[in-house]
mmCIF file of C-alpha atoms in Angstrom:
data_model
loop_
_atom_site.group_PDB
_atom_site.id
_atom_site.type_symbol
_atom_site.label_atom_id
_atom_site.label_comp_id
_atom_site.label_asym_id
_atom_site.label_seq_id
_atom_site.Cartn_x
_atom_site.Cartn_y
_atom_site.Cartn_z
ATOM 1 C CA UNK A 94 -2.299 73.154 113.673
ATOM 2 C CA UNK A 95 0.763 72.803 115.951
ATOM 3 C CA UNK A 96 3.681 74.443 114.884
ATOM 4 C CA UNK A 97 6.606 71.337 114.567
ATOM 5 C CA UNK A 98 9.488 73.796 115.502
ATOM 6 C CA UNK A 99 10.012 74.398 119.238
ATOM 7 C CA UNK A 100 11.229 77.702 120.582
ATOM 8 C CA UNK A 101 14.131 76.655 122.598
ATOM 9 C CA UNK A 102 15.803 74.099 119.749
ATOM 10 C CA UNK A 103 18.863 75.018 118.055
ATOM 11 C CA UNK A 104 18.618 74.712 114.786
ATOM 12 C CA UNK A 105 22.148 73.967 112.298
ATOM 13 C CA UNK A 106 24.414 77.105 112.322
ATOM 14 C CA UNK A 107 22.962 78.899 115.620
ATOM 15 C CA UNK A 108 26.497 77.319 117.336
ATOM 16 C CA UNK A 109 28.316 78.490 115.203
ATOM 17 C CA UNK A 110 26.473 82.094 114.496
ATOM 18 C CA UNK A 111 27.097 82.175 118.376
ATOM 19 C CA UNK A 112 30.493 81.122 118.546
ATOM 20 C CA UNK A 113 31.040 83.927 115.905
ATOM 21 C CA UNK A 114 29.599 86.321 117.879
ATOM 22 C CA UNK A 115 31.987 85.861 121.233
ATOM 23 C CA UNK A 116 35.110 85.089 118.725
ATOM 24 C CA UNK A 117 33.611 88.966 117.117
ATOM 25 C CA UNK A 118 33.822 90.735 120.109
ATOM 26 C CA UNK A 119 36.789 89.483 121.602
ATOM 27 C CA UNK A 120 38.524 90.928 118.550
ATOM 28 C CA UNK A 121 36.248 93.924 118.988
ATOM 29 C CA UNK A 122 37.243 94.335 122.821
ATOM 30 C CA UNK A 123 41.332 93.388 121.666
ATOM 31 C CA UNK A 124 40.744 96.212 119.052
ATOM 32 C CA UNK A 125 39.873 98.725 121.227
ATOM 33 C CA UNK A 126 42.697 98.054 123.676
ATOM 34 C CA UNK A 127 45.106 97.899 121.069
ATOM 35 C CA UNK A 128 43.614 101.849 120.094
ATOM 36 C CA UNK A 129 44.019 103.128 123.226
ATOM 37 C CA UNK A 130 47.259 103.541 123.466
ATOM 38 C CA UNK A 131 48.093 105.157 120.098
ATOM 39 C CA UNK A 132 45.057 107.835 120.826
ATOM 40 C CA UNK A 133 46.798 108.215 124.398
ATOM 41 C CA UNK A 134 50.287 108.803 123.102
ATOM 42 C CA UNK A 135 51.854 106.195 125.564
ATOM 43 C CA UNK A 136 54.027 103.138 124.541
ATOM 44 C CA UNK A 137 52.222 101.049 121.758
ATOM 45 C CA UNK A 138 50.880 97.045 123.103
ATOM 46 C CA UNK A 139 53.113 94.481 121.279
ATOM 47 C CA UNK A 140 52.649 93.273 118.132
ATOM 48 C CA UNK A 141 50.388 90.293 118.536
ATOM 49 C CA UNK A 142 47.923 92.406 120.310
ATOM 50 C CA UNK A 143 47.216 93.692 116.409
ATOM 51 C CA UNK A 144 47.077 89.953 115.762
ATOM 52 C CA UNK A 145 44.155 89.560 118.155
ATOM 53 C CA UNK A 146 42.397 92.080 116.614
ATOM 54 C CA UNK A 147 41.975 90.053 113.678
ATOM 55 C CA UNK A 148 39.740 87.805 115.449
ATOM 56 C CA UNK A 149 36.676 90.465 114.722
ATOM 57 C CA UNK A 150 36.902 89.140 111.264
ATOM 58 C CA UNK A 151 37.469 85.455 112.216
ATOM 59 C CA UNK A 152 34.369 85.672 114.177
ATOM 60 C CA UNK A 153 32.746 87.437 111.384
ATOM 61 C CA UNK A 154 33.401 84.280 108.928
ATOM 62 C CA UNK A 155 32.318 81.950 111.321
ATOM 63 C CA UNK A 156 29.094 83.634 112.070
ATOM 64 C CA UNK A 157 28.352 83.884 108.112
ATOM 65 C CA UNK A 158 29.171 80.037 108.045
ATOM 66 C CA UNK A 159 26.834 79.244 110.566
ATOM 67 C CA UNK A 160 24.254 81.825 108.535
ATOM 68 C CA UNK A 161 24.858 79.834 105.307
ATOM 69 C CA UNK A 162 24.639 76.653 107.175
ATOM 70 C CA UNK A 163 21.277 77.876 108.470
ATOM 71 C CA UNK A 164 19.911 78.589 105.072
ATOM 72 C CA UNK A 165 21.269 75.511 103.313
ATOM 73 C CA UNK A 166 19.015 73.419 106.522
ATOM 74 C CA UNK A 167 15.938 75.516 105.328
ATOM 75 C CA UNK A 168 16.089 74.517 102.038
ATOM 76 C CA UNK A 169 16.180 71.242 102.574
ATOM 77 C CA UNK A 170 13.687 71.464 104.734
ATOM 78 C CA UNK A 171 11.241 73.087 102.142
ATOM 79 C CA UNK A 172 12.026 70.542 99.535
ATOM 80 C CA UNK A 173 11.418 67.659 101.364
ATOM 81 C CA UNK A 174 7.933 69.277 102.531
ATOM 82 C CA UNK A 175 7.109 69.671 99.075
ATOM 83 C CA UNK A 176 4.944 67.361 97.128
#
């Protein structure tokens, strides 16, 4: 029996759990040069460079949206292959 699903489909949420992913570690990478400075002891980065940092959490949210958006597709998917 064939398998219906091909390998190199996108199925719902995998934009989004992707676009979640770059959004994540932007705000990782904006973290990280926000840090350096205070563990350097040089002149802090502005104040919306901490602002940027919140985009690791943004990024986390709309990876788990795409994740729940994923699941909700499989269910529906399972009940309409039921009998």
């Amino acid at each position: 029996m064939r398998d219906e699903t091909r390998t190199d489909s996108a199925g719902p949420g995998d934009r989004l759990i992707r676009a979640g992913a770059l959004v994540f570690f932007a705000g990782a990478v904006a973290t990280l040069v926000t840090m350096t400075p205070l563990l350097l002891g040089t002149k802090p980065f502005p104040t919306y460079m901490f602002g940027l940092s919140m985009l690791m959490g943004v990024g986390f949210l709309i990876a788990g949206a795409g994740v729940l958006r994923s699941i909700a597709a499989g269910r529906r998917q399972a009940r309409a292959a039921r009998p």
